[in-house]
Short mmCIF file of C-alpha atoms in Angstrom, two decimals:
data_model
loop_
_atom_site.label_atom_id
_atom_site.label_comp_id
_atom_site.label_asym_id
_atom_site.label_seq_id
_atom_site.Cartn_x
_atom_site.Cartn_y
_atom_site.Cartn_z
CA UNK Q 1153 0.00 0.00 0.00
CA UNK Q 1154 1.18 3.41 -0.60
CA UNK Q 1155 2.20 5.30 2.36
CA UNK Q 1156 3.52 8.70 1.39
CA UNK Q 1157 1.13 11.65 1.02
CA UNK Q 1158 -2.28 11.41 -0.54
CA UNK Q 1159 -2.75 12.72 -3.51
CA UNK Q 1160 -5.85 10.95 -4.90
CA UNK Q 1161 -9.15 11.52 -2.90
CA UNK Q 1162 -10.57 8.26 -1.27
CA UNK Q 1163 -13.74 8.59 -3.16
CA UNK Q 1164 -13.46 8.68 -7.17
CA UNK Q 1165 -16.51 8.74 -10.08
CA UNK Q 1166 -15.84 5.14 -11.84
CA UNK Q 1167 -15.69 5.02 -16.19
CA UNK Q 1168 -15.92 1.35 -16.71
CA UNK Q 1169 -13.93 0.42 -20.12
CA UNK Q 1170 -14.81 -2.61 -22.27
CA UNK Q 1171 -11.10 -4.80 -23.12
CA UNK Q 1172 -9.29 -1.68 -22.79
CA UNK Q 1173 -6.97 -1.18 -19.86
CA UNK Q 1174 -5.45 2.00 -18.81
CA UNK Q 1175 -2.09 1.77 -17.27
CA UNK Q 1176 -0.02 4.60 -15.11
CA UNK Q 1177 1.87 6.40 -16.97
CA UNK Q 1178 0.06 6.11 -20.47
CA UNK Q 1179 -2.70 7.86 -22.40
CA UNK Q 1180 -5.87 6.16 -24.01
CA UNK Q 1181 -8.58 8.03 -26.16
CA UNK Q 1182 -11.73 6.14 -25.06
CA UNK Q 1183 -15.35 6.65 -26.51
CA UNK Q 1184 -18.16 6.94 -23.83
CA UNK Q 1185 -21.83 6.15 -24.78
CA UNK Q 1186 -23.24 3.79 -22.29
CA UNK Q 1187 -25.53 5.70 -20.18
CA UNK Q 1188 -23.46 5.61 -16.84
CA UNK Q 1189 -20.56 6.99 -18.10
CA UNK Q 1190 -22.42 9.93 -20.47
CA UNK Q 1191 -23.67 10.45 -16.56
CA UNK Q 1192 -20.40 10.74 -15.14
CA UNK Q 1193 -18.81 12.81 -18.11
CA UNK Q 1194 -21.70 15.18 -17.84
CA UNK Q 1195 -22.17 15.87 -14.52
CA UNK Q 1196 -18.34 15.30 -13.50
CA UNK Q 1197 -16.22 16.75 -16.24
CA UNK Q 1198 -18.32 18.62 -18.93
CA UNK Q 1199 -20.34 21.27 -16.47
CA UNK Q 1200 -17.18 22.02 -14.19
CA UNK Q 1201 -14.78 24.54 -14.89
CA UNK Q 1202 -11.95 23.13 -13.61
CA UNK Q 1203 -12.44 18.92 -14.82
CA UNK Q 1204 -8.82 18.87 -15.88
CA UNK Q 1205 -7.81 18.83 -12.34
CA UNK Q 1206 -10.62 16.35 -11.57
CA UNK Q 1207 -9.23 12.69 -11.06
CA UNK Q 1208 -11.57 9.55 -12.49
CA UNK Q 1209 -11.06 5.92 -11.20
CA UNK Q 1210 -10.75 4.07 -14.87
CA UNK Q 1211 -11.40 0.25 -14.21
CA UNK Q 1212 -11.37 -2.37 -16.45
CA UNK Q 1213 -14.89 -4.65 -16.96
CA UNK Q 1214 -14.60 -7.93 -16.11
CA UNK Q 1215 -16.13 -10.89 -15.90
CA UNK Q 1216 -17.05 -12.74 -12.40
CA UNK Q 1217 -19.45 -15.78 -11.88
CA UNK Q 1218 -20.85 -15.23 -14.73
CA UNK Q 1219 -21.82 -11.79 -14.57
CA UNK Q 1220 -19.90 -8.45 -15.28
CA UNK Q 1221 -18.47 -6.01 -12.67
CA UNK Q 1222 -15.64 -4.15 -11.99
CA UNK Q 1223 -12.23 -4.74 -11.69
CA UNK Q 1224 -10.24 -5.18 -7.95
CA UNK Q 1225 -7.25 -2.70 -9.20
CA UNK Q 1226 -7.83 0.38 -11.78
CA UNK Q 1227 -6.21 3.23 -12.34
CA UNK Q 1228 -7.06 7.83 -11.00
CA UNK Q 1229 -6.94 8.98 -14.25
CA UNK Q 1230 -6.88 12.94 -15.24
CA UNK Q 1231 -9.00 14.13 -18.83
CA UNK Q 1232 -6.44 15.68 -21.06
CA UNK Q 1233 -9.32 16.47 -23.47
CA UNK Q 1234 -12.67 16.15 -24.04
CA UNK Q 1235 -15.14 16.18 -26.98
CA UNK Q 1236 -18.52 15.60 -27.59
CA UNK Q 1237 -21.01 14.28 -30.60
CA UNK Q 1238 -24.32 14.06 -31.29
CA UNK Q 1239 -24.74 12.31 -34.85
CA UNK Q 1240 -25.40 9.62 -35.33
CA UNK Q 1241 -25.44 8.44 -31.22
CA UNK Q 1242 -24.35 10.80 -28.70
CA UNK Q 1243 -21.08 10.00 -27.08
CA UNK Q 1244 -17.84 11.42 -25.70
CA UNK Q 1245 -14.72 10.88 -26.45
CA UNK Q 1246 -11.72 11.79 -23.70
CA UNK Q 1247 -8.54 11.57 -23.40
CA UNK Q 1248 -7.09 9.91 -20.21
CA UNK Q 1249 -3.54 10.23 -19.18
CA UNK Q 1250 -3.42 7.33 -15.98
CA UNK Q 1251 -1.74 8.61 -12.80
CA UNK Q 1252 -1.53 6.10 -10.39
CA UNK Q 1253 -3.07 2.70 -9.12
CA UNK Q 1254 -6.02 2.45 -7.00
CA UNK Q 1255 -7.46 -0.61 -5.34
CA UNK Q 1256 -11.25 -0.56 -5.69
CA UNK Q 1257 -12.55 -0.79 -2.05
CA UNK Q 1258 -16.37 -0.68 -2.88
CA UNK Q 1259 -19.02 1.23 -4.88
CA UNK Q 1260 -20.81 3.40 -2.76
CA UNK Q 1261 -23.05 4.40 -5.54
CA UNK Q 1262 -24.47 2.83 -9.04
CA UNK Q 1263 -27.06 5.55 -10.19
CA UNK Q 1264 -26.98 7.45 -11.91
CA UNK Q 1265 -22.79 6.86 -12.14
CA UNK Q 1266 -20.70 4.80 -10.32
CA UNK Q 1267 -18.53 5.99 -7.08
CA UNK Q 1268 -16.47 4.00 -5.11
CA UNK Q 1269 -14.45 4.24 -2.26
CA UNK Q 1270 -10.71 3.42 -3.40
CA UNK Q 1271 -7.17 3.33 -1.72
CA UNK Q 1272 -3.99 4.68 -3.72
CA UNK Q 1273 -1.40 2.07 -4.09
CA UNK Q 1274 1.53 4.16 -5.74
CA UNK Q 1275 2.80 7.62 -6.00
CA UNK Q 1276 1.36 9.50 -8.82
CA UNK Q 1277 4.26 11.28 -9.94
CA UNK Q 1278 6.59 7.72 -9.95
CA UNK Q 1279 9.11 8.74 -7.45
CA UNK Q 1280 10.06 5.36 -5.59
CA UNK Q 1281 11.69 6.28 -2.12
CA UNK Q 1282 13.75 2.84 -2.09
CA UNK Q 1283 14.89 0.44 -4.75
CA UNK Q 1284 16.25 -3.07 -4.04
CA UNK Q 1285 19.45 -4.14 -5.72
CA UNK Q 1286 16.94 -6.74 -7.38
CA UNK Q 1287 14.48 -4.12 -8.83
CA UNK Q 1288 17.88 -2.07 -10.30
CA UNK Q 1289 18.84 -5.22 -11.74
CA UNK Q 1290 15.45 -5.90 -13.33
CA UNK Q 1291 15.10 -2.55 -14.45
CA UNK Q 1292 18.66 -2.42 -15.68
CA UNK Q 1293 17.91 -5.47 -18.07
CA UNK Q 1294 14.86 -3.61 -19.14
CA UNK Q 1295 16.30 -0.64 -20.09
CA UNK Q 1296 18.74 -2.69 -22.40
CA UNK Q 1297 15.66 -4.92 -23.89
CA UNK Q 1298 13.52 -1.43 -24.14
CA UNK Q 1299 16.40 0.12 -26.25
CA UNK Q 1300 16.71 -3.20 -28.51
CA UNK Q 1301 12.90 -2.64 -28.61
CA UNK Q 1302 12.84 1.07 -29.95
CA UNK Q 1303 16.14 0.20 -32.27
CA UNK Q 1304 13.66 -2.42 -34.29
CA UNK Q 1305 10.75 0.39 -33.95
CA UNK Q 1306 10.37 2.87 -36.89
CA UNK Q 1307 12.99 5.57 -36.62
CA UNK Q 1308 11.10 8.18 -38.19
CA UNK Q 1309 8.55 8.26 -36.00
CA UNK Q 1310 8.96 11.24 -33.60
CA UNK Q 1311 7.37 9.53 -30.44
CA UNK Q 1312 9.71 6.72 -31.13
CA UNK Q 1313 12.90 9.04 -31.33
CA UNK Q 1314 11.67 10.88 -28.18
CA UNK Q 1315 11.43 7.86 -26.33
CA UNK Q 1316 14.77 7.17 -27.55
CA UNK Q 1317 16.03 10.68 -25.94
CA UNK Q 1318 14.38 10.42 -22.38
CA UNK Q 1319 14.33 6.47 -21.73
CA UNK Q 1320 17.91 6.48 -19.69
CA UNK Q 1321 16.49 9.75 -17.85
CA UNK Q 1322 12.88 7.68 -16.88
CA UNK Q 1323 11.99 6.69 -13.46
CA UNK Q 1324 12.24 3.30 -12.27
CA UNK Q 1325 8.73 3.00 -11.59
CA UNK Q 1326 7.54 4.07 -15.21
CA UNK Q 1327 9.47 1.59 -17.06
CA UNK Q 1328 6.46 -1.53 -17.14
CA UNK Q 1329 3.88 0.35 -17.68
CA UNK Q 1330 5.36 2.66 -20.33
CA UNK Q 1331 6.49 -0.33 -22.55
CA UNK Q 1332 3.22 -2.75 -22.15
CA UNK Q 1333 1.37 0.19 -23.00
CA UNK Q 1334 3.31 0.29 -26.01
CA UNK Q 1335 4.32 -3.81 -27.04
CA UNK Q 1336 1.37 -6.04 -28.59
CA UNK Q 1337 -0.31 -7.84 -26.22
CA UNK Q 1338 -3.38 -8.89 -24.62
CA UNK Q 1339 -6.40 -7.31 -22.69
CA UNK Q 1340 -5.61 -10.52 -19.70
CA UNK Q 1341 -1.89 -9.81 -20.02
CA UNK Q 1342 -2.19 -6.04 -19.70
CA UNK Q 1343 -4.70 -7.04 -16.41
CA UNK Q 1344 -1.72 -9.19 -15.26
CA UNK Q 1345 0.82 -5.64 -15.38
CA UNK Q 1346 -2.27 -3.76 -13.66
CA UNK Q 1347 -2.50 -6.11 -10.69
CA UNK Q 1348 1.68 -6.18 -10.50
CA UNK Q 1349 1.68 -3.78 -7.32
CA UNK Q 1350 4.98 -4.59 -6.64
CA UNK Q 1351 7.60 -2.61 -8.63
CA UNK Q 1352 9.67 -6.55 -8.81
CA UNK Q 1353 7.04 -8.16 -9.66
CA UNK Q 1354 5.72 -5.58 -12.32
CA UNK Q 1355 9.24 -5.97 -13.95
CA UNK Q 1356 8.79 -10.19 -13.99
CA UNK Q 1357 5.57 -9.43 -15.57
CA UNK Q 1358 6.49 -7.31 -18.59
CA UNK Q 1359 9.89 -8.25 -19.28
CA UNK Q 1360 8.74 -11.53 -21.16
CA UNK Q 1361 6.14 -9.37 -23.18
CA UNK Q 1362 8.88 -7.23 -23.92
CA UNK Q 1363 11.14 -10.33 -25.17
CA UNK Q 1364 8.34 -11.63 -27.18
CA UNK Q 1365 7.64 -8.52 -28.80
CA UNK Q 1366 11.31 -8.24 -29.71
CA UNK Q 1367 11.39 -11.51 -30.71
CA UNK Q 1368 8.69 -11.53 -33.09
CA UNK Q 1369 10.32 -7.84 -34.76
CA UNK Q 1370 13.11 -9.57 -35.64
CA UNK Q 1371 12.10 -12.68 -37.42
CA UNK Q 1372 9.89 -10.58 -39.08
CA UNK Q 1373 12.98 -8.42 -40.15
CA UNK Q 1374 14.79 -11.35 -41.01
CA UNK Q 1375 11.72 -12.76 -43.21
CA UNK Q 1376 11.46 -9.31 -44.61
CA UNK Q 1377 15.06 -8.56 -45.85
CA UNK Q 1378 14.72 -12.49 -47.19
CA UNK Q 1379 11.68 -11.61 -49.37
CA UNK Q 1380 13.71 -8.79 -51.45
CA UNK Q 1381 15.38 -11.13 -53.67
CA UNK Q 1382 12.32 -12.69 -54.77
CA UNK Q 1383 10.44 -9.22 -56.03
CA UNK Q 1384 9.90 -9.94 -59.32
CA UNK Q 1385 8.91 -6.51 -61.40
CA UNK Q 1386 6.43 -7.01 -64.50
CA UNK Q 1387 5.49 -4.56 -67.13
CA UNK Q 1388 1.58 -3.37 -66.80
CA UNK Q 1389 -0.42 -3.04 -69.92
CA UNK Q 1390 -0.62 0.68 -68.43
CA UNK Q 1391 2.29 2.56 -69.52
CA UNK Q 1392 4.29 4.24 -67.16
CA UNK Q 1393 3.10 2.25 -64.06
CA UNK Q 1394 4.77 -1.14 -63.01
CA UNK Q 1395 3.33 -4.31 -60.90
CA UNK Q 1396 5.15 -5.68 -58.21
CA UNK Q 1397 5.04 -9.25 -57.25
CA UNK Q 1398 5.80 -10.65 -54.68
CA UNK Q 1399 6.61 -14.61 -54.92
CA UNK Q 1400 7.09 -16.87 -52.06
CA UNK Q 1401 9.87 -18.37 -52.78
CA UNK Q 1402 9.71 -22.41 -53.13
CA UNK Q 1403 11.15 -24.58 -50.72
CA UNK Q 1404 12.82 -22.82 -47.30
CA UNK Q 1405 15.29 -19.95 -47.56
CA UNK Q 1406 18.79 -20.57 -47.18
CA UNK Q 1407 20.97 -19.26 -44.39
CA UNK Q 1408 20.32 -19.69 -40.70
CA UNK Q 1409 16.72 -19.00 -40.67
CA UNK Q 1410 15.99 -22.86 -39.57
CA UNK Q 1411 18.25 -21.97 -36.68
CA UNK Q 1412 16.90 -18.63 -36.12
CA UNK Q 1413 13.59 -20.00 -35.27
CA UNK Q 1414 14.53 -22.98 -33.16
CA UNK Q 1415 16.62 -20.39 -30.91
CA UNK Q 1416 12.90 -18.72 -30.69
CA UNK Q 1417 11.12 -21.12 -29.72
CA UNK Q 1418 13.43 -22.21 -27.10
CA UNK Q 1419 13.13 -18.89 -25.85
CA UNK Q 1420 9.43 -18.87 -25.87
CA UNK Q 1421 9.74 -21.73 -23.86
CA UNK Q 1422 12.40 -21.00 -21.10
CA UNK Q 1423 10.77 -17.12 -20.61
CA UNK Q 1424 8.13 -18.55 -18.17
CA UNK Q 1425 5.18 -16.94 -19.63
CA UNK Q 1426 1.47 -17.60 -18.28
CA UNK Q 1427 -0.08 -20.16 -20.00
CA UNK Q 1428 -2.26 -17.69 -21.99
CA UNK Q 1429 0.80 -15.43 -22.94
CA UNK Q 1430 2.30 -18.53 -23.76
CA UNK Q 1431 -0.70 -19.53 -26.01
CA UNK Q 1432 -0.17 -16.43 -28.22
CA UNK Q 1433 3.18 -16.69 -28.83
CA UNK Q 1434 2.98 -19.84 -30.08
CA UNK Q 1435 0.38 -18.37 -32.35
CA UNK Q 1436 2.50 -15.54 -33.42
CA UNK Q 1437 5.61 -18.09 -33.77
CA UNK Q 1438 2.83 -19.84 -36.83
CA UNK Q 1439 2.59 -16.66 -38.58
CA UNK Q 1440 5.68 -16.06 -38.63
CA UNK Q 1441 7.19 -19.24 -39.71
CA UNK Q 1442 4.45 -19.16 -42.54
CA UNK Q 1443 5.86 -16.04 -43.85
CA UNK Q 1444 9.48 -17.26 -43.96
CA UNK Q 1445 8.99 -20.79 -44.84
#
């Protein structure tokens, strides 16, 4: 439990989201129109003057005993932005940048939005009054996988570079969240990074999405850079204009691609994923393989 000063009251409005999970640290655009949360956005945010330095507890919807409720952990989110439409459905669409984890307590009220009574967990602005020497050995690791991350990540894209710039310079406690906000995976695994109170066990959570994600980037590279030397360009009946081909190439490429994916899959194997995390890269392996083989 967080013990420093409070910063996030004990009682927060609730915006339920649908597979989407908000983590510290990141920004989501989210689209409101069930009639809860137009409640909340209405009376909360849109008719107050100052609803940018309102906080909102953002919980994931989940699934319990058959019926649908909220999430035990969610994040105090602040609105960045808000806009509104009225054709062809009302809705609202906000930006949320999350702050810090909450535990969910109870919900003191339903109608006509959801409130509940929450505890903070973390510090909203990161700062971690005492590391372990195994957290700055985790996060040392994942600094080095996070640059090998944005090195296979377009270059030209100017969130990328900035990352680039400030990673060295980021907190400790921003480093998770930041990059499974940004790596492919799923809604259960990003629920999994949520729940990681624990700065250690937050790093043993992400690191292997980060691997995988890595992983993946490079075979594709690697099946990529293969594929160039079996373009074949064809004349069009058009003049002027060309058609490019692209033909598999028959039989398996030459080189060490055989080995290439072996040494994956052992890694997929030895990284100690959750079953389910497990379950989709193995599935990500089979597209990959089809596309070099």
């Amino acid at each position: 439990m967080f013990k420093g000063r409070r910063a996030i009251p004990s009682r927060l409005p609730v915006l339920l989201l649908e597979n989407l999970v908000l983590l510290p640290g990141s920004s989501l655009v989210v689209q409101v129109s069930d009639p809860r949360g137009m409640n909340l956005v209405d009376a909360h945010l849109w008719q107050s003057d100052d609803w940018k330095d309102q906080y909102v507890g953002v919980v994931p919807r989940v699934a319990t005993d058959n019926k649908t409720g909220f999430h035990s952990t969610g994040t105090a989110a602040r609105v960045q932005q808000i806009t509104s439409r009225s054709h062809p459905r009302p809705l609202f669409s906000l930006l949320l940048i999350g702050q810090c984890r909450i535990r969910i307590d109870d919900i003191t009220q339903e109608v006509p939005y959801a409130i509940a009574k929450v505890t903070q967990l973390e510090n909203p602005n990161f700062q971690v009054t005492s590391v372990t020497s195994e957290v700055e050995s985790l996060a040392k690791n994942f600094r080095t996988s996070a640059h090998e991350l944005l090195e296979l990540l377009d270059v030209q894209s100017p969130s990328v570079g900035k990352l680039k710039e400030i990673l060295d310079s980021l907190p400790v406690g921003t480093l998770p969240d930041l990059f499974t906000s940004i790596v492919k995976c799923s809604f259960q695994e990003k629920l999994e990074v949520l729940d990681a109170v624990g700065l250690s066990d937050r790093y043993k959570v992400a690191q292997p999405l980060m691997l995988r994600q890595i992983e993946t980037l490079k075979m594709l590279k690697r099946a990529s850079n293969s594929s160039i030397g079996n373009v074949i360009v064809k004349k069009s009946t058009t003049p002027s204009k060309n058609l490019i081909n692209f033909t598999k190439p028959q039989g398996k490429l030459p080189g060490r691609d055989e080995d290439d994916v072996a040494e994956l899959e052992q890694k997929i194997k030895t990284a100690g994923m959750p079953e389910h995390a497990l379950q989709a890269a193995n599935k990500e392996m089979k597209v990959v393989m089809c596309v070099v083989f």
